[in-house]
């Protein structure tokens, strides 16, 4: 997107110690970038859309997984995909293709047994399991994305994400609220299978930042959301059920995704064309 390259640099430079913590361990801010989705857009296209993936297998898939799904939206918007924490997203993809949502199942066993030691083991696993690491690092990636948006020339901006990507987007809006960016700054927000809280207060904050549609696409049979992360999220995971909140548009995508393997987080990516159509992303 026009201006995003320089905005990433400025965000990294202006965030100080907080942003330095965003890419701790082996990561650097250089791994946070934007990839164009589809052919270059004609000049003068004012609206923009940022797509955030929940997992990837190959580097080129950061952008290509969205191309077919967002083909219609490309006629009216300039579209790019966020590349972030690539190695961890790739590791998450590999783990999903073998044992889906391994961290989720660890938490399930701990919570179900009620044993304190089991829960402690589950918490410790989060430090190394790619799902657990990305879940917690989402807030850090969200801050950098928020700073990029703050430094990007004003234009109608839509955000969409699935899985961990939806968590990054949701946390990004909470961070924008902390920055006192003002109401209605984001055009539309689409969250698919989001491992985020269903707490009304947080959703009201996000609602204030979104001028148009705020969509919660939920999957009632996603084991990672319905069981695995219930213990980590206030009042349960929003992506697993309809939210009875004013201003939130709920779309049940269980049937769309369950035609695959019924594993939720694994299948959102392969179902993107059908999901985007069901959400009427334009």
Tab-separated table of C-alpha atoms in Angstrom:
chain	number	residue	atom	x	y	z
A	1	UNK	CA	0.000	0.000	0.000
A	2	UNK	CA	1.165	3.480	-0.778
A	3	UNK	CA	3.085	4.886	2.147
A	4	UNK	CA	3.212	1.692	4.189
A	5	UNK	CA	6.888	1.016	3.542
A	6	UNK	CA	8.000	4.277	5.072
A	7	UNK	CA	5.367	3.919	7.784
A	8	UNK	CA	6.873	0.613	8.936
A	9	UNK	CA	10.281	2.256	9.244
A	10	UNK	CA	8.862	5.220	11.124
A	11	UNK	CA	6.847	2.992	13.427
A	12	UNK	CA	9.924	0.983	14.331
A	13	UNK	CA	11.960	4.097	14.962
A	14	UNK	CA	9.288	5.914	16.950
A	15	UNK	CA	8.133	3.150	19.240
A	16	UNK	CA	11.239	3.092	21.413
A	17	UNK	CA	11.712	0.348	23.958
A	18	UNK	CA	8.166	-0.945	23.590
A	19	UNK	CA	8.531	-1.814	19.918
A	20	UNK	CA	11.993	-3.254	20.488
A	21	UNK	CA	10.216	-5.842	22.616
A	22	UNK	CA	7.865	-6.691	19.766
A	23	UNK	CA	10.491	-8.739	18.002
A	24	UNK	CA	12.446	-10.223	20.855
A	25	UNK	CA	14.445	-13.430	20.762
A	26	UNK	CA	15.480	-14.021	17.129
A	27	UNK	CA	13.023	-11.749	15.307
A	28	UNK	CA	13.581	-8.191	14.072
A	29	UNK	CA	11.263	-5.470	12.870
A	30	UNK	CA	12.523	-6.173	9.344
A	31	UNK	CA	10.279	-9.269	9.298
A	32	UNK	CA	7.228	-7.016	9.590
A	33	UNK	CA	6.248	-5.936	6.085
A	34	UNK	CA	3.429	-5.770	3.549
A	35	UNK	CA	2.953	-7.813	0.370
A	36	UNK	CA	0.683	-6.685	-2.486
A	37	UNK	CA	-2.255	-8.995	-3.162
A	38	UNK	CA	-3.015	-9.386	-6.856
A	39	UNK	CA	-1.859	-7.105	-9.683
A	40	UNK	CA	-0.844	-3.498	-9.017
A	41	UNK	CA	-3.796	-1.228	-8.432
A	42	UNK	CA	-4.670	1.672	-10.668
A	43	UNK	CA	-3.754	5.064	-9.268
A	44	UNK	CA	-6.450	7.035	-7.538
A	45	UNK	CA	-7.978	4.100	-5.686
A	46	UNK	CA	-8.628	5.626	-2.303
A	47	UNK	CA	-9.827	2.660	-0.217
A	48	UNK	CA	-7.408	0.064	1.142
A	49	UNK	CA	-7.581	-3.382	2.766
A	50	UNK	CA	-5.025	-5.187	4.931
A	51	UNK	CA	-5.357	-8.988	5.219
A	52	UNK	CA	-3.712	-10.840	8.113
A	53	UNK	CA	-3.172	-14.605	7.942
A	54	UNK	CA	-3.437	-17.085	10.793
A	55	UNK	CA	-0.771	-19.459	9.471
A	56	UNK	CA	1.339	-20.096	6.378
A	57	UNK	CA	3.320	-22.922	4.799
A	58	UNK	CA	5.448	-20.954	2.304
A	59	UNK	CA	6.569	-17.344	2.110
A	60	UNK	CA	4.679	-16.597	-1.098
A	61	UNK	CA	1.443	-17.747	0.566
A	62	UNK	CA	1.446	-14.641	2.747
A	63	UNK	CA	-0.171	-12.892	-0.219
A	64	UNK	CA	-1.291	-15.631	-2.630
A	65	UNK	CA	-3.725	-17.284	-0.204
A	66	UNK	CA	-5.819	-14.093	-0.347
A	67	UNK	CA	-5.746	-13.456	-4.117
A	68	UNK	CA	-8.703	-15.543	-5.245
A	69	UNK	CA	-10.768	-14.781	-2.160
A	70	UNK	CA	-10.374	-11.011	-2.440
A	71	UNK	CA	-10.575	-10.764	-6.227
A	72	UNK	CA	-13.847	-8.801	-6.206
A	73	UNK	CA	-12.680	-6.474	-3.438
A	74	UNK	CA	-9.590	-5.654	-5.524
A	75	UNK	CA	-11.787	-3.775	-7.983
A	76	UNK	CA	-12.531	-1.120	-5.384
A	77	UNK	CA	-9.631	-1.316	-2.936
A	78	UNK	CA	-5.883	-1.490	-2.859
A	79	UNK	CA	-5.074	-4.743	-1.040
A	80	UNK	CA	-2.009	-6.015	0.759
A	81	UNK	CA	-1.203	-8.843	3.167
A	82	UNK	CA	0.730	-8.404	6.392
A	83	UNK	CA	3.881	-10.497	6.740
A	84	UNK	CA	4.731	-10.895	10.421
A	85	UNK	CA	6.416	-13.503	12.633
A	86	UNK	CA	6.825	-15.633	9.518
A	87	UNK	CA	8.937	-18.414	11.021
A	88	UNK	CA	6.485	-18.913	13.855
A	89	UNK	CA	3.460	-18.824	11.522
A	90	UNK	CA	5.193	-21.417	9.361
A	91	UNK	CA	5.898	-23.570	12.426
A	92	UNK	CA	2.250	-23.229	13.432
A	93	UNK	CA	1.195	-24.349	9.953
A	94	UNK	CA	3.453	-27.390	10.172
A	95	UNK	CA	2.081	-28.335	13.593
A	96	UNK	CA	-1.505	-27.922	12.406
A	97	UNK	CA	-0.960	-30.236	9.483
A	98	UNK	CA	0.279	-32.956	11.857
A	99	UNK	CA	-1.480	-32.439	15.191
A	100	UNK	CA	-3.898	-29.479	14.855
A	101	UNK	CA	-3.746	-26.858	17.602
A	102	UNK	CA	-1.399	-28.795	19.863
A	103	UNK	CA	-1.349	-26.048	22.471
A	104	UNK	CA	-5.127	-26.097	22.546
A	105	UNK	CA	-5.218	-29.800	23.302
A	106	UNK	CA	-2.619	-29.376	26.047
A	107	UNK	CA	-4.819	-26.765	27.696
A	108	UNK	CA	-7.898	-28.944	27.258
A	109	UNK	CA	-6.316	-31.850	29.098
A	110	UNK	CA	-5.131	-29.591	31.916
A	111	UNK	CA	-8.449	-27.815	32.352
A	112	UNK	CA	-10.468	-31.004	32.077
A	113	UNK	CA	-8.458	-32.834	34.715
A	114	UNK	CA	-8.672	-29.916	37.119
A	115	UNK	CA	-5.190	-30.777	38.330
A	116	UNK	CA	-3.062	-27.763	39.199
A	117	UNK	CA	0.093	-29.445	37.928
A	118	UNK	CA	-1.514	-30.165	34.569
A	119	UNK	CA	-2.571	-26.547	34.163
A	120	UNK	CA	0.949	-25.408	35.047
A	121	UNK	CA	2.374	-27.732	32.404
A	122	UNK	CA	-0.053	-26.253	29.881
A	123	UNK	CA	1.059	-22.739	30.758
A	124	UNK	CA	4.690	-23.715	30.400
A	125	UNK	CA	4.036	-25.260	26.994
A	126	UNK	CA	2.851	-21.877	25.740
A	127	UNK	CA	6.428	-20.617	25.860
A	128	UNK	CA	7.550	-23.002	23.106
A	129	UNK	CA	4.399	-24.133	21.262
A	130	UNK	CA	3.945	-21.977	18.132
A	131	UNK	CA	0.226	-21.514	18.808
A	132	UNK	CA	0.856	-20.346	22.359
A	133	UNK	CA	3.768	-18.083	21.398
A	134	UNK	CA	1.822	-16.409	18.579
A	135	UNK	CA	-1.250	-16.037	20.780
A	136	UNK	CA	0.733	-13.993	23.285
A	137	UNK	CA	2.869	-12.144	20.722
A	138	UNK	CA	-0.247	-10.974	18.884
A	139	UNK	CA	-0.457	-7.921	21.112
A	140	UNK	CA	3.103	-6.968	20.241
A	141	UNK	CA	2.505	-7.383	16.508
A	142	UNK	CA	-0.745	-5.446	16.956
A	143	UNK	CA	1.127	-2.508	18.417
A	144	UNK	CA	3.470	-2.275	15.446
A	145	UNK	CA	0.529	-2.522	13.029
A	146	UNK	CA	-1.265	0.220	14.956
A	147	UNK	CA	1.776	2.476	14.715
A	148	UNK	CA	1.970	1.852	10.969
A	149	UNK	CA	-1.695	2.833	10.580
A	150	UNK	CA	-1.099	5.973	12.625
A	151	UNK	CA	1.684	7.006	10.260
A	152	UNK	CA	-0.145	6.145	7.024
A	153	UNK	CA	-1.961	8.901	5.097
A	154	UNK	CA	-5.641	8.922	5.995
A	155	UNK	CA	-7.816	6.744	3.737
A	156	UNK	CA	-10.739	4.308	4.159
A	157	UNK	CA	-9.098	1.190	5.586
A	158	UNK	CA	-10.615	-2.277	6.026
A	159	UNK	CA	-8.931	-4.984	8.118
A	160	UNK	CA	-9.558	-8.725	7.880
A	161	UNK	CA	-7.912	-11.649	9.618
A	162	UNK	CA	-8.480	-15.275	10.532
A	163	UNK	CA	-7.186	-17.297	13.473
A	164	UNK	CA	-4.142	-15.660	15.053
A	165	UNK	CA	-4.351	-13.006	12.331
A	166	UNK	CA	-7.787	-12.027	13.635
A	167	UNK	CA	-6.307	-11.686	17.112
A	168	UNK	CA	-3.591	-9.361	15.762
A	169	UNK	CA	-6.224	-7.190	14.072
A	170	UNK	CA	-8.502	-7.069	17.134
A	171	UNK	CA	-5.625	-6.161	19.444
A	172	UNK	CA	-4.500	-3.552	16.920
A	173	UNK	CA	-7.797	-1.701	17.300
A	174	UNK	CA	-7.552	-1.836	21.074
A	175	UNK	CA	-4.095	-0.315	20.754
A	176	UNK	CA	-5.384	2.393	18.400
A	177	UNK	CA	-7.933	3.267	21.076
A	178	UNK	CA	-5.108	3.596	23.613
A	179	UNK	CA	-3.418	6.011	21.208
A	180	UNK	CA	-6.610	8.127	21.200
A	181	UNK	CA	-6.827	7.922	17.426
A	182	UNK	CA	-10.490	8.941	17.443
A	183	UNK	CA	-13.732	7.221	16.537
A	184	UNK	CA	-14.557	5.615	13.188
A	185	UNK	CA	-10.979	5.538	11.888
A	186	UNK	CA	-11.276	2.006	10.462
A	187	UNK	CA	-13.778	1.499	7.648
A	188	UNK	CA	-14.742	-2.161	8.221
A	189	UNK	CA	-13.401	-5.023	10.371
A	190	UNK	CA	-13.831	-8.750	9.620
A	191	UNK	CA	-12.728	-11.347	12.192
A	192	UNK	CA	-12.810	-15.055	11.289
A	193	UNK	CA	-12.437	-17.654	14.055
A	194	UNK	CA	-10.910	-15.054	16.328
A	195	UNK	CA	-9.141	-16.229	19.518
A	196	UNK	CA	-10.074	-13.013	21.301
A	197	UNK	CA	-12.173	-12.214	24.343
A	198	UNK	CA	-15.936	-11.921	24.110
A	199	UNK	CA	-15.856	-9.316	26.892
A	200	UNK	CA	-18.383	-6.594	26.068
A	201	UNK	CA	-16.131	-3.762	27.215
A	202	UNK	CA	-13.332	-4.630	24.789
A	203	UNK	CA	-15.792	-5.043	21.927
A	204	UNK	CA	-17.359	-1.678	22.655
A	205	UNK	CA	-13.908	-0.094	22.379
A	206	UNK	CA	-13.315	-1.816	19.039
A	207	UNK	CA	-16.802	-0.829	17.859
A	208	UNK	CA	-15.959	2.828	18.491
A	209	UNK	CA	-12.941	2.605	16.170
A	210	UNK	CA	-14.910	0.992	13.302
A	211	UNK	CA	-17.143	3.272	11.243
A	212	UNK	CA	-18.866	0.552	9.203
A	213	UNK	CA	-19.318	-3.194	9.603
A	214	UNK	CA	-17.834	-5.067	12.573
A	215	UNK	CA	-18.160	-8.762	11.729
A	216	UNK	CA	-17.559	-11.733	14.029
A	217	UNK	CA	-17.429	-14.871	11.861
A	218	UNK	CA	-17.735	-17.706	14.363
A	219	UNK	CA	-17.235	-21.464	14.188
A	220	UNK	CA	-19.091	-23.444	16.868
A	221	UNK	CA	-17.069	-26.628	16.280
A	222	UNK	CA	-13.544	-25.176	16.380
A	223	UNK	CA	-11.860	-27.214	19.158
A	224	UNK	CA	-9.072	-24.688	19.719
A	225	UNK	CA	-11.607	-21.944	20.419
A	226	UNK	CA	-14.359	-23.829	22.204
A	227	UNK	CA	-12.053	-25.776	24.494
A	228	UNK	CA	-8.388	-24.902	24.234
A	229	UNK	CA	-8.422	-21.156	24.850
A	230	UNK	CA	-11.496	-20.752	27.009
A	231	UNK	CA	-9.193	-20.717	30.054
A	232	UNK	CA	-7.015	-17.976	28.546
A	233	UNK	CA	-9.737	-15.560	27.416
A	234	UNK	CA	-12.154	-13.496	29.465
A	235	UNK	CA	-15.657	-14.935	29.079
A	236	UNK	CA	-14.608	-17.338	26.318
A	237	UNK	CA	-13.440	-17.017	22.726
A	238	UNK	CA	-15.458	-14.685	20.495
A	239	UNK	CA	-14.759	-16.782	17.414
A	240	UNK	CA	-16.640	-19.782	18.781
A	241	UNK	CA	-20.100	-18.275	19.239
A	242	UNK	CA	-22.470	-15.472	18.338
A	243	UNK	CA	-21.954	-12.346	20.434
A	244	UNK	CA	-25.153	-10.682	21.691
A	245	UNK	CA	-23.602	-7.239	21.457
A	246	UNK	CA	-25.010	-4.136	19.833
A	247	UNK	CA	-23.159	-3.154	16.689
A	248	UNK	CA	-21.595	-6.577	16.122
A	249	UNK	CA	-22.655	-8.543	13.043
A	250	UNK	CA	-22.412	-12.283	13.716
A	251	UNK	CA	-21.986	-14.766	10.864
A	252	UNK	CA	-22.023	-18.516	11.552
A	253	UNK	CA	-19.400	-20.107	9.265
A	254	UNK	CA	-19.466	-23.539	10.910
A	255	UNK	CA	-21.138	-25.162	7.931
A	256	UNK	CA	-18.742	-23.589	5.455
A	257	UNK	CA	-15.619	-24.710	7.289
A	258	UNK	CA	-16.908	-28.093	8.508
A	259	UNK	CA	-17.148	-29.365	4.948
A	260	UNK	CA	-13.394	-29.840	5.302
A	261	UNK	CA	-11.893	-31.642	8.313
A	262	UNK	CA	-13.868	-29.934	11.079
A	263	UNK	CA	-10.644	-28.699	12.636
A	264	UNK	CA	-11.394	-25.000	12.473
A	265	UNK	CA	-8.071	-23.201	12.651
A	266	UNK	CA	-6.558	-25.507	10.018
A	267	UNK	CA	-9.298	-24.981	7.466
A	268	UNK	CA	-9.984	-21.244	7.519
A	269	UNK	CA	-7.247	-20.691	4.959
A	270	UNK	CA	-8.482	-23.261	2.424
A	271	UNK	CA	-12.035	-21.954	2.865
A	272	UNK	CA	-11.164	-18.275	2.359
A	273	UNK	CA	-13.036	-17.832	-0.964
A	274	UNK	CA	-16.255	-19.230	0.538
A	275	UNK	CA	-15.769	-17.317	3.788
A	276	UNK	CA	-15.141	-14.001	2.031
A	277	UNK	CA	-18.263	-14.555	-0.057
A	278	UNK	CA	-20.328	-15.374	3.041
A	279	UNK	CA	-19.092	-12.208	4.774
A	280	UNK	CA	-19.773	-10.069	1.708
A	281	UNK	CA	-16.382	-8.374	1.771
A	282	UNK	CA	-16.528	-5.807	-0.993
